Amino acid sequence: MAKRGANPTLDVDINARLSAKVMVIYDRLLERYGPHPLVPRRDPMHELISTILSHRTTQRNEQLAYDSMWRVFGSWEAIRDAPVDKLTEAIKLSNFPEVKAPYIKGILATISERRGEYSIDFLKDVPVQEALDWLMSMPGVGIKTATLVLLFCFGKPVMPVDTHVHRVAQRTGLIGAKVSPTAAHPLLWALLPADPYILYNYHINNLLHGQRVCVAGTPRCALCPLTDMCDWYHNNRAEKE
């Protein structure tokens, strides 16, 4: 059997089939979970720092940690200048606060040094790759955080791949079983149209599907509209049901 990459024609055929498959997935999950307007949910600086706090943390604890940080320090400058142990204590409801506190201080120091203010609104007018590179040059900011900020706040044609989006993509065979979430970003972008609305709704609805149906461990396949095209289902469940 030919390896992927050994035959350009085979690669084109595989990509065409996967591109068609990803749009069927998009349409079915859009029907299941509905369309979501691409409207910024919060200020870009809030989005950036909250996304750092959100890593391996529930949404509720992310918000509680953010609110606690602002209640204790009251300004971006004060957060930047806070002793690491004090900031760690303020965000302790977020998992791994001892890791996130130095990242937050480093991000704020970098932004204030480069921009002379605590704002990243200028990224709205910066080309996508340049904006990604700028964000990812800061402490603790990887591709998931950078893409989330650029898509959610500025409507850039990128898409964050979180644990739920990654799980659904692997189980449905859009990406390989050994592809990491970081490596999945360009692979999934290549399959989807460069349309911020589609990318946003694909992200949100795959996230919801991963939270409610295609959960970690034992997925709820009986509730899933994707079983006819799901590799995981055909390999693990089809003959048993």
Coordinates of C-alpha atoms in Angstrom, one line a residue:
M1 CA 0.0 0.0 0.0
A2 CA 1.4 3.4 -1.0
K3 CA 2.4 5.7 1.9
R4 CA 0.8 9.1 2.0
G5 CA 3.1 11.6 0.5
A6 CA 4.7 9.0 -1.9
N7 CA 2.1 9.7 -4.7
P8 CA 1.0 13.4 -5.2
T9 CA -2.1 12.2 -7.1
L10 CA -3.1 9.9 -4.1
D11 CA -2.5 12.8 -1.7
V12 CA -4.8 15.1 -3.8
D13 CA -7.5 12.4 -3.8
I14 CA -7.2 11.8 0.0
N15 CA -7.4 15.6 0.7
A16 CA -10.4 16.0 -1.6
R17 CA -12.2 13.1 0.2
L18 CA -11.4 14.5 3.6
S19 CA -12.4 18.0 2.6
A20 CA -15.8 16.7 1.5
K21 CA -16.1 14.7 4.7
V22 CA -15.3 17.6 7.0
M23 CA -18.0 19.7 5.4
V24 CA -20.6 16.9 5.9
I25 CA -19.5 16.9 9.6
Y26 CA -19.8 20.6 9.7
D27 CA -23.3 20.5 8.2
R28 CA -24.6 17.8 10.5
L29 CA -23.2 19.4 13.7
L30 CA -24.6 22.7 12.6
E31 CA -28.0 21.1 12.3
R32 CA -27.6 19.5 15.7
Y33 CA -26.2 22.4 17.7
G34 CA -27.3 25.4 15.6
P35 CA -25.4 28.3 14.1
H36 CA -23.4 30.7 16.3
P37 CA -22.8 34.3 15.4
L38 CA -19.2 35.3 15.2
V39 CA -19.4 38.2 17.7
P40 CA -16.5 39.0 20.1
R41 CA -17.4 37.8 23.6
R42 CA -14.9 39.9 25.5
D43 CA -12.1 42.4 25.1
P44 CA -9.0 41.0 23.4
M45 CA -6.7 41.4 26.4
H46 CA -9.3 39.7 28.6
E47 CA -9.6 36.9 26.0
L48 CA -5.8 36.4 25.9
I49 CA -5.2 36.3 29.6
S50 CA -8.4 34.2 30.3
T51 CA -7.2 31.7 27.7
I52 CA -4.0 31.3 29.6
L53 CA -6.0 30.7 32.7
S54 CA -8.3 28.3 31.0
H55 CA -5.7 25.6 30.3
R56 CA -6.7 22.4 32.0
T57 CA -9.3 24.3 34.0
T58 CA -13.0 24.4 34.0
Q59 CA -14.7 27.5 32.5
R60 CA -16.1 28.3 35.9
N61 CA -12.7 28.2 37.6
E62 CA -11.1 30.2 34.8
Q63 CA -13.6 33.0 35.4
L64 CA -13.3 32.9 39.2
A65 CA -9.5 33.1 38.8
Y66 CA -9.7 36.0 36.4
D67 CA -12.1 37.9 38.7
S68 CA -9.9 37.2 41.7
M69 CA -6.8 38.5 39.9
W70 CA -8.6 41.7 39.1
R71 CA -10.1 42.1 42.5
V72 CA -6.7 41.8 44.2
F73 CA -4.6 43.9 41.7
G74 CA -7.1 46.1 39.8
S75 CA -5.0 46.9 36.7
W76 CA -2.9 45.2 34.1
E77 CA 0.2 47.2 35.3
A78 CA -0.3 46.0 38.9
I79 CA -0.7 42.4 37.7
R80 CA 2.5 42.8 35.6
D81 CA 4.4 44.1 38.7
A82 CA 2.9 41.7 41.2
P83 CA 5.2 39.3 43.0
V84 CA 4.9 35.9 41.4
D85 CA 3.7 34.3 44.7
K86 CA 1.0 36.9 45.2
L87 CA -0.3 36.4 41.6
T88 CA -0.1 32.7 42.0
E89 CA -2.3 32.9 45.1
A90 CA -4.8 35.2 43.4
I91 CA -5.3 32.7 40.5
K92 CA -5.1 29.6 42.6
L93 CA -8.6 28.4 41.4
S94 CA -7.0 27.9 38.0
N95 CA -5.1 24.6 37.8
F96 CA -1.3 25.0 37.8
P97 CA -1.3 28.7 38.9
E98 CA 2.4 28.5 39.6
V99 CA 3.0 28.0 35.9
K100 CA 0.4 30.5 34.7
A101 CA 1.4 33.4 36.9
P102 CA 4.9 33.9 35.4
Y103 CA 3.3 33.5 31.9
I104 CA 0.8 36.2 32.6
K105 CA 3.4 38.5 34.0
G106 CA 5.7 37.9 31.0
I107 CA 2.9 38.5 28.5
L108 CA 1.9 41.8 30.1
A109 CA 5.6 42.9 30.3
T110 CA 6.1 42.0 26.6
I111 CA 2.9 43.8 25.5
S112 CA 3.7 47.0 27.5
E113 CA 7.3 47.0 26.2
R114 CA 6.4 46.5 22.6
R115 CA 3.2 48.6 22.4
G116 CA 3.5 51.1 25.2
E117 CA 0.0 50.1 26.4
Y118 CA -2.0 47.1 27.5
S119 CA -3.8 46.5 24.3
I120 CA -3.6 44.1 21.3
D121 CA -6.3 45.7 19.3
F122 CA -3.8 46.5 16.5
L123 CA -3.8 42.8 15.6
K124 CA -7.1 43.4 13.8
D125 CA -5.2 45.0 10.9
V126 CA -2.2 42.6 10.9
P127 CA -2.0 39.7 8.4
V128 CA -2.8 36.3 9.8
Q129 CA 0.6 34.8 9.9
E130 CA 2.2 37.9 11.3
A131 CA -0.4 38.1 14.0
L132 CA 0.1 34.4 14.9
D133 CA 3.9 34.9 15.1
W134 CA 3.5 38.0 17.2
L135 CA 1.3 36.3 19.7
M136 CA 3.2 33.1 19.8
S137 CA 6.5 34.9 20.6
M138 CA 5.1 35.7 24.1
P139 CA 5.6 33.4 27.1
G140 CA 3.1 30.6 27.3
V141 CA 1.2 31.5 24.1
G142 CA 0.9 28.5 21.8
I143 CA -1.0 28.1 18.6
K144 CA -4.3 27.2 20.4
T145 CA -4.3 30.4 22.4
A146 CA -3.2 32.5 19.5
T147 CA -5.8 31.2 17.1
L148 CA -8.5 31.5 19.7
V149 CA -7.8 35.2 20.2
L150 CA -7.5 35.9 16.5
L151 CA -10.7 34.1 15.5
F152 CA -12.9 35.0 18.5
C153 CA -11.8 38.7 18.8
F154 CA -10.9 39.7 15.3
G155 CA -12.6 37.2 13.0
K156 CA -9.3 36.0 11.4
P157 CA -9.6 32.8 9.3
V158 CA -7.9 30.4 11.8
M159 CA -9.3 27.8 14.1
P160 CA -8.2 26.7 17.6
V161 CA -8.1 22.9 18.1
D162 CA -8.9 22.2 21.7
T163 CA -9.1 18.7 23.2
H164 CA -12.7 18.2 22.0
V165 CA -12.1 19.3 18.4
H166 CA -9.0 17.1 18.3
R167 CA -10.9 14.1 19.7
V168 CA -13.7 14.3 17.2
A169 CA -11.3 14.8 14.3
Q170 CA -9.3 11.8 15.3
R171 CA -12.3 9.5 15.8
T172 CA -13.9 10.5 12.5
G173 CA -10.6 9.9 10.7
L174 CA -9.9 13.5 9.6
I175 CA -6.4 13.3 11.3
G176 CA -4.3 10.4 12.3
A177 CA -4.3 8.7 15.7
K178 CA -0.8 10.0 16.5
V179 CA -1.4 13.6 15.4
S180 CA -1.1 16.0 18.3
P181 CA -3.5 18.9 18.9
T182 CA -0.7 21.3 17.9
A183 CA 0.0 19.5 14.7
A184 CA -3.7 19.2 14.0
H185 CA -4.1 22.9 13.5
P186 CA -2.7 23.2 9.9
L187 CA -4.1 19.9 8.9
L188 CA -7.7 20.8 9.8
W189 CA -7.3 24.4 8.4
A190 CA -6.2 22.9 5.1
L191 CA -9.5 20.9 4.9
L192 CA -11.8 23.8 5.7
P193 CA -12.7 26.9 3.8
A194 CA -10.8 30.0 4.8
D195 CA -14.1 31.5 6.1
P196 CA -14.1 32.8 9.7
Y197 CA -17.8 32.0 10.1
I198 CA -17.4 28.4 9.1
L199 CA -14.2 28.0 11.1
Y200 CA -15.9 29.5 14.2
N201 CA -19.0 27.3 13.9
Y202 CA -16.9 24.2 13.2
H203 CA -14.9 24.9 16.3
I204 CA -17.9 25.6 18.6
N205 CA -20.0 22.7 17.4
N206 CA -17.2 20.2 17.6
L207 CA -16.4 21.4 21.1
L208 CA -20.1 21.0 22.1
H209 CA -20.2 17.5 20.4
G210 CA -17.0 16.5 22.3
Q211 CA -18.5 17.7 25.6
R212 CA -21.9 16.1 25.2
V213 CA -21.6 13.1 22.9
C214 CA -18.1 12.3 21.7
V215 CA -16.8 12.3 25.2
A216 CA -13.4 11.0 26.4
G217 CA -13.4 7.4 27.5
T218 CA -16.8 5.9 26.3
P219 CA -18.5 8.1 23.7
R220 CA -22.3 8.2 23.5
C221 CA -22.5 6.8 20.0
A222 CA -26.2 6.2 20.1
L223 CA -26.7 9.9 20.2
C224 CA -24.3 10.7 17.4
P225 CA -25.2 11.9 13.9
L226 CA -21.8 11.0 12.6
T227 CA -21.6 7.2 13.1
D228 CA -21.8 6.3 9.4
M229 CA -18.6 8.2 8.8
C230 CA -16.8 7.6 12.1
D231 CA -13.7 5.4 12.0
W232 CA -13.8 4.8 15.8
Y233 CA -17.4 3.7 15.7
H234 CA -16.8 1.2 12.8
N235 CA -13.7 -0.2 14.6
N236 CA -15.2 -0.5 18.0
R237 CA -19.0 -0.4 18.0
A238 CA -20.6 -1.2 14.7
E239 CA -20.6 -5.0 14.9
K240 CA -21.8 -4.9 18.6
E241 CA -24.9 -2.7 18.0

